[in-house]
mmCIF file of C-alpha atoms in Angstrom:
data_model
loop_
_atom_site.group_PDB
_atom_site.id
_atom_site.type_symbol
_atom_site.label_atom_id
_atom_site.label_comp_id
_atom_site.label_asym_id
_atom_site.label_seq_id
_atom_site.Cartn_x
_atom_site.Cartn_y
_atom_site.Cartn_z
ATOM 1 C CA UNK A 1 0.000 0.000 0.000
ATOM 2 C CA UNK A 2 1.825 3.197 -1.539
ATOM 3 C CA UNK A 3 -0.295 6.068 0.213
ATOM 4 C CA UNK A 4 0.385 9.191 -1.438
ATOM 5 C CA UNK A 5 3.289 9.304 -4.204
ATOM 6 C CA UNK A 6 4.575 12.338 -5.624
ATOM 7 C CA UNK A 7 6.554 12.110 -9.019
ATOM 8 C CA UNK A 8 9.098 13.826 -9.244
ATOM 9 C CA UNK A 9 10.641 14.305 -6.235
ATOM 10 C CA UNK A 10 13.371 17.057 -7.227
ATOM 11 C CA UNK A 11 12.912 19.463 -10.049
ATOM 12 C CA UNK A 12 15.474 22.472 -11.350
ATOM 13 C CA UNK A 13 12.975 24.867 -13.632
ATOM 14 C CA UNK A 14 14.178 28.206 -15.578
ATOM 15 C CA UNK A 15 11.934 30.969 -15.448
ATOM 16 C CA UNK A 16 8.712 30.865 -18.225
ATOM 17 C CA UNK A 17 9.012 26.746 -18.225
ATOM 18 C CA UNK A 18 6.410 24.833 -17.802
ATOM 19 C CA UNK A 19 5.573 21.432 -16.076
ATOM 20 C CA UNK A 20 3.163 19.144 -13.908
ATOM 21 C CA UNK A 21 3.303 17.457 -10.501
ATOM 22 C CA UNK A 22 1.514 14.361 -10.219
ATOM 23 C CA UNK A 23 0.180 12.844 -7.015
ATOM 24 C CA UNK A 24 -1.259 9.772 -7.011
ATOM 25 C CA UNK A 25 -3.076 8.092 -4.314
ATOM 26 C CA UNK A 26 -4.467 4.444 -3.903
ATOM 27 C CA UNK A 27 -6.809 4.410 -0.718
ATOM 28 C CA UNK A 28 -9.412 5.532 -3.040
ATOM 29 C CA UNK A 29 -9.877 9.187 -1.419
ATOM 30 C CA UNK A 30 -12.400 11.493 -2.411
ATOM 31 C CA UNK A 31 -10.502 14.743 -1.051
ATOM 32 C CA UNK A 32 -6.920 15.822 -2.481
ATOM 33 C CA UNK A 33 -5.587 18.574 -1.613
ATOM 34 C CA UNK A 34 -2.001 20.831 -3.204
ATOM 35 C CA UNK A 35 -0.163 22.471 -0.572
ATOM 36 C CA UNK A 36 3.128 24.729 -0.497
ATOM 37 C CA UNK A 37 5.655 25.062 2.209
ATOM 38 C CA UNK A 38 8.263 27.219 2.196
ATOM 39 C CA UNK A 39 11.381 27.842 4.449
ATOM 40 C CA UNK A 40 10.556 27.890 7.924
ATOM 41 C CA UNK A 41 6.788 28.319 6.937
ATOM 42 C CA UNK A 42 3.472 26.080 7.496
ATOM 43 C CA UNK A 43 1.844 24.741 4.899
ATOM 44 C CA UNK A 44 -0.933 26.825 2.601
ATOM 45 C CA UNK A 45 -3.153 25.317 0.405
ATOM 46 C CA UNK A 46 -3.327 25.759 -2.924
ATOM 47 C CA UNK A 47 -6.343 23.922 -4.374
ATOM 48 C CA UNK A 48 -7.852 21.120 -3.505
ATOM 49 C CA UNK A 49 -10.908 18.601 -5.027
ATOM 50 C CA UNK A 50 -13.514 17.144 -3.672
ATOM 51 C CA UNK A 51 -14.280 14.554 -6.051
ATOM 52 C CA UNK A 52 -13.383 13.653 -9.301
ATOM 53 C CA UNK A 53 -14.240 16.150 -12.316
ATOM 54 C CA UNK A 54 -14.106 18.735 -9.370
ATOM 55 C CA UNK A 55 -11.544 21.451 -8.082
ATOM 56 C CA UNK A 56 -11.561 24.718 -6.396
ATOM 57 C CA UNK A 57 -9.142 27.484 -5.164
ATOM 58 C CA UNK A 58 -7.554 27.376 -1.908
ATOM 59 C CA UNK A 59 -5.428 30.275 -0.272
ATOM 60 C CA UNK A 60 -2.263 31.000 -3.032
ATOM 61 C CA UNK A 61 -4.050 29.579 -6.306
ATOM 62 C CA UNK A 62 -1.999 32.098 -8.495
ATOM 63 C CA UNK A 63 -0.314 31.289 -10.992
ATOM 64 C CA UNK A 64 -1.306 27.384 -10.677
ATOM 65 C CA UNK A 65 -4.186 24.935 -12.630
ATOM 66 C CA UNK A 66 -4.984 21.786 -11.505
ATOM 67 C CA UNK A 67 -6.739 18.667 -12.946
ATOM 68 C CA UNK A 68 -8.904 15.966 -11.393
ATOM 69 C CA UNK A 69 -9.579 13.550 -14.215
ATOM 70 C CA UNK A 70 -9.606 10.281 -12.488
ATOM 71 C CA UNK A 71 -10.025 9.878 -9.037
ATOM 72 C CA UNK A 72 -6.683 8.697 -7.626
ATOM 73 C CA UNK A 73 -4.799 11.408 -9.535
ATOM 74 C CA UNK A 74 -4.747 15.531 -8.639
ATOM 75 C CA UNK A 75 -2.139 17.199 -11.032
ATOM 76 C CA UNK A 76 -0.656 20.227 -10.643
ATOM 77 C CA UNK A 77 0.555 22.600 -13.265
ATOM 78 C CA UNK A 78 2.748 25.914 -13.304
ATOM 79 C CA UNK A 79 2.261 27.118 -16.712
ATOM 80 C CA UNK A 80 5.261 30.025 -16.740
ATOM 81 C CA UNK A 81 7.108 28.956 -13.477
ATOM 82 C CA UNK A 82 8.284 31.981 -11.542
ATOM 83 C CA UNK A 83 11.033 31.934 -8.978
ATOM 84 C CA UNK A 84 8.596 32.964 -6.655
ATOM 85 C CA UNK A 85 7.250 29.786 -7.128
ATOM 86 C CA UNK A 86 9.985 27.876 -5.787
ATOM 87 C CA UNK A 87 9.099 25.952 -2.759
ATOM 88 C CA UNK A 88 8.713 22.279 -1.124
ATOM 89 C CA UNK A 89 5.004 21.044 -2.987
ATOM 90 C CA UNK A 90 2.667 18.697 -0.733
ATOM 91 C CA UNK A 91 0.151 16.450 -1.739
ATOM 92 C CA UNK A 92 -2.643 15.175 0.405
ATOM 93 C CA UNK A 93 -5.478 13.562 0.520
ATOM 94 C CA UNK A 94 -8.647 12.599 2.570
ATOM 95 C CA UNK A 95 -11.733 10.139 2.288
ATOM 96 C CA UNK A 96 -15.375 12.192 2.577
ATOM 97 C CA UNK A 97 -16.223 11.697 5.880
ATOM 98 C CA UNK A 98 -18.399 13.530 8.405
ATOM 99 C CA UNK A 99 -15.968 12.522 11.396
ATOM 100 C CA UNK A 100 -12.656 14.637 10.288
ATOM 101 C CA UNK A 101 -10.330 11.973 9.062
ATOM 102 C CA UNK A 102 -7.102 13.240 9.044
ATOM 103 C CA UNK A 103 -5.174 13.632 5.941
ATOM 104 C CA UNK A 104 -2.427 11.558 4.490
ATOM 105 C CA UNK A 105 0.881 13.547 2.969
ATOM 106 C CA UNK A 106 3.141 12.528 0.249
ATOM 107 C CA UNK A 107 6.498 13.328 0.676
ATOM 108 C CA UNK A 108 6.753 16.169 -1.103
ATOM 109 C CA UNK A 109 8.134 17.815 -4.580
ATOM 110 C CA UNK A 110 10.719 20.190 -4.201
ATOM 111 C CA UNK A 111 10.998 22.561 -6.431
ATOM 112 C CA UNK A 112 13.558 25.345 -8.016
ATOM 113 C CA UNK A 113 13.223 28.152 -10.429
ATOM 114 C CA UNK A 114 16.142 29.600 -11.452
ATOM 115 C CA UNK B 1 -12.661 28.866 10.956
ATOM 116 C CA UNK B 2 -11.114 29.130 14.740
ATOM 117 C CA UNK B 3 -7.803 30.774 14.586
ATOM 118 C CA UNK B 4 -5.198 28.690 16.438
ATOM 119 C CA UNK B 5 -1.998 30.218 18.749
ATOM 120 C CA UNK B 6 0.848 27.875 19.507
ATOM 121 C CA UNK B 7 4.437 28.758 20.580
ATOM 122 C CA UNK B 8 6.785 28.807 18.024
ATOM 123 C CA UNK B 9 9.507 26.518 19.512
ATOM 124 C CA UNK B 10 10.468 24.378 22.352
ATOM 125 C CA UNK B 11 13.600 22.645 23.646
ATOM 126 C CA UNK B 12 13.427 19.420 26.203
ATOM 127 C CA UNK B 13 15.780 16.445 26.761
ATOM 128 C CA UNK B 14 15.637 12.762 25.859
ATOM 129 C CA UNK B 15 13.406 10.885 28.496
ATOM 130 C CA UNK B 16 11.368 14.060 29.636
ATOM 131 C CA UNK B 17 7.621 14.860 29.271
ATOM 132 C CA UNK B 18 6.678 17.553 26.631
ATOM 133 C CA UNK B 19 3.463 19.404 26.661
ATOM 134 C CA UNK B 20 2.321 21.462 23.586
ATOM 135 C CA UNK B 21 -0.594 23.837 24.532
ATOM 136 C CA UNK B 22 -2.844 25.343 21.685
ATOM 137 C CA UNK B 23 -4.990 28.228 22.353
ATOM 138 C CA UNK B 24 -8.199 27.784 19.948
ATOM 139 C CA UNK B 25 -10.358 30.530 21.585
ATOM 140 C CA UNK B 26 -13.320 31.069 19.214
ATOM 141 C CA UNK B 27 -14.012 27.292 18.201
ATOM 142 C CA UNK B 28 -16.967 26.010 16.947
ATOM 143 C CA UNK B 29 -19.499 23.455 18.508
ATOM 144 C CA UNK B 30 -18.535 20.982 15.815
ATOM 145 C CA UNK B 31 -14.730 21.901 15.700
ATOM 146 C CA UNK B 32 -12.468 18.790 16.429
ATOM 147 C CA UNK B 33 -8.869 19.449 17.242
ATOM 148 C CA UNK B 34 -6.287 17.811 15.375
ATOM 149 C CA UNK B 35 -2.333 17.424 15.763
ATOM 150 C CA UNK B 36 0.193 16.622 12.882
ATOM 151 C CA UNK B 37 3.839 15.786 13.322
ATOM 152 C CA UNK B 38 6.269 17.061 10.490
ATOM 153 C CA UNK B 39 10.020 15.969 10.115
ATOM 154 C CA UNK B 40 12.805 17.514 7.898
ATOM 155 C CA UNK B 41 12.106 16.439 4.431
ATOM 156 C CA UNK B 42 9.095 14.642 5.056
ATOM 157 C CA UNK B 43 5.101 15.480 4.555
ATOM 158 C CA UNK B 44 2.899 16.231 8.154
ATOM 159 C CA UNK B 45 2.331 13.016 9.611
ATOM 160 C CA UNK B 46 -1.808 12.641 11.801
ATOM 161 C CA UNK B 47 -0.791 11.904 15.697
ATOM 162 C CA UNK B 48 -4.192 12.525 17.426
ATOM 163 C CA UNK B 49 -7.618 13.741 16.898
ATOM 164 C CA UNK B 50 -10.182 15.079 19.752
ATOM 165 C CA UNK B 51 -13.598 16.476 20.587
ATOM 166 C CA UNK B 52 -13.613 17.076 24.054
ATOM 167 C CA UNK B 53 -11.548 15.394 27.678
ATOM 168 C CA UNK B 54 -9.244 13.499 27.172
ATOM 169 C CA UNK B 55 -7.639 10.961 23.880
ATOM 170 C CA UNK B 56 -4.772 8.755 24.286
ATOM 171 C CA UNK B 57 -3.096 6.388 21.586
ATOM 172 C CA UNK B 58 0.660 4.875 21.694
ATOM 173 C CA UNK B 59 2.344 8.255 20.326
ATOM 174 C CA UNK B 60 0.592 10.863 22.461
ATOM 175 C CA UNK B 61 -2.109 12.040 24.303
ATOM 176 C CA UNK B 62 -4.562 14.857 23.765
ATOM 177 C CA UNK B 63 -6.152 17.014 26.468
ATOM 178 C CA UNK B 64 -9.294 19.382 26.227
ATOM 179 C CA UNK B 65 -10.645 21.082 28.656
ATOM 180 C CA UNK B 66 -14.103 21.594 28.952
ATOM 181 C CA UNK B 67 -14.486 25.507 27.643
ATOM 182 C CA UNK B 68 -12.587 23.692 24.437
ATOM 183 C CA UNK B 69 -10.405 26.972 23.801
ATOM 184 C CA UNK B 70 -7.151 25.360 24.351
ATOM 185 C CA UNK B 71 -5.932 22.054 24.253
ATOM 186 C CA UNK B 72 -2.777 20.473 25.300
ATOM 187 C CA UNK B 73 -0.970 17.563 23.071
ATOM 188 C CA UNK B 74 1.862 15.256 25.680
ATOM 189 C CA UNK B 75 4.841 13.448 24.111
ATOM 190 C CA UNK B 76 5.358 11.216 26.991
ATOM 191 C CA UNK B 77 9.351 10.151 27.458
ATOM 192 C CA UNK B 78 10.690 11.823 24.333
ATOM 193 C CA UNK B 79 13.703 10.426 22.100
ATOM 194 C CA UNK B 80 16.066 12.399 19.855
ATOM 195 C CA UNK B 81 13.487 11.320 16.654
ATOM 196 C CA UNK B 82 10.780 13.349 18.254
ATOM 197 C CA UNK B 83 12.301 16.615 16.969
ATOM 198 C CA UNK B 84 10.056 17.780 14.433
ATOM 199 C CA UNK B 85 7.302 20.474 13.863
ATOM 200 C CA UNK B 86 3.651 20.269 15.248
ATOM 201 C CA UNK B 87 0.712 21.150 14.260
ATOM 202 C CA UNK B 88 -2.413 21.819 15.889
ATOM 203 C CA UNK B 89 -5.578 22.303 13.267
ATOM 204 C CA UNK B 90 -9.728 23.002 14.345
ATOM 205 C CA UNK B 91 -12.108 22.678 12.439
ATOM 206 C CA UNK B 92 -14.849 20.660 11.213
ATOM 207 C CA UNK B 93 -16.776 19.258 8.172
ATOM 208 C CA UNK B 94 -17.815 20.623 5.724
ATOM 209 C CA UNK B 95 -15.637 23.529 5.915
ATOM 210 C CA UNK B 96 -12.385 21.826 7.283
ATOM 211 C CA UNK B 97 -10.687 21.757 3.301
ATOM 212 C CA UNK B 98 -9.918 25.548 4.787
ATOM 213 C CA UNK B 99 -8.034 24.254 7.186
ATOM 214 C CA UNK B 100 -4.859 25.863 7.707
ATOM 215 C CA UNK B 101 -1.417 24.588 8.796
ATOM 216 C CA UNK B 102 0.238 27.718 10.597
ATOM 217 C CA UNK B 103 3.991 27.424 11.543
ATOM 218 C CA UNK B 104 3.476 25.114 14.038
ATOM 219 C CA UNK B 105 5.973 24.434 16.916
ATOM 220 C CA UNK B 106 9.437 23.122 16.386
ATOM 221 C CA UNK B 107 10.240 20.887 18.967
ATOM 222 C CA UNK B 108 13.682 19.956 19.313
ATOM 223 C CA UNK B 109 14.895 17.011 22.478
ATOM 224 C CA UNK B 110 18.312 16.920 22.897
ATOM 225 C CA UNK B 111 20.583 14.079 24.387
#
């Protein structure tokens, strides 16, 4: 049982590039969620899904799209990267549930524009 | 959401007790409190969940008085590997995809 897996784990971007995080998650979660952390900060979310087909903005959604095509896979793309944008990337997800499960974390993308 | 206030850092030795307080003053009726664990390098990791008294598992215990504005997570006997950031999170369905991790408190034991 993977959990949550984050490919890649290390990228090196020049400013204007493009590219996609995928997380992928096998305990058949509705919720996923994109986070950012950066030095010495907590986490804020970026967006997050509640279902498949679905997303929505969380708290820094500039400059980032996401994709929800099939349920076990949230994507998340930085169409001109900006070295702004360079941070550690989280992945998370959640099953619906009225009780507040806690959310499971990937280990993280980390990621450098240059 | 219920805004949450934890200290920023804390420093204790191997074998000793450490207590984490969160101060959660305006939560909600259906708020539960949860704590993360985060090491260097690695995504936040669940330790606990509560609603209200008192929860205990085999990593920590959680304590909530009965106002429910503060809370109080125990490392019992800590080790060198329990340096690491927590977090402390309230909230509740449906609203708890808003749920944000602040900076948390860096614990750090030392030998």
């Amino acid at each position: 049982n993977a959990g949550v897996t984050q490919t890649p784990k290390f990228r090196v971007l020049k400013t204007g590039q493009s590219m996609t995080l995928l997380c992928a998650q096998d305990m058949n979660h509705e919720y996923m969620y994109w986070y950012r952390q950066d030095p010495g900060m907590g986490l804020r979310l970026i967006h997050y899904s509640v279902g498949e087909g679905t997303t929505a903005k969380g708290e820094v959604p500039d400059g980032y799209n996401v994709s929800r095509l099939k349920k076990q896979n949230f994507l998340l793309g930085l169409e001109s990267a900006a070295p702004s944008q360079t941070s550690v990337y989280f992945c998370a997800s959640r099953p619906w549930d009225i009780h507040n499960q806690p959310q499971h974390f990937g280990d993280g993308t980390r990621l450098s524009i240059l | 959401l219920a805004k949450t206030t934890q200290p920023i850092s804390m420093d204790s030795y191997e074998g000793q007790e450490v207590n984490i307080t969160c101060s959660h003053n305006n939560i909600a009726t259906n708020d539960y409190i949860t704590w993360y664990q985060q090491f260097p390098s690695q995504g936040p990791r669940f330790i606990i969940q509560g609603y209200k008294t008192k929860v205990t598992n085999e990593v920590a215990s959680l304590f909530i008085p009965a106002d429910r504005k503060s809370s109080t997570l125990s490392l019992p006997r800590v080790s060198l590997s329990d340096t690491a950031v927590y977090y402390c999170l309230v909230g509740a369905y449906p609203n708890d995809y808003k749920l944000s991790f602040g900076a948390g408190t860096t614990v750090t034991v030392r030998a």
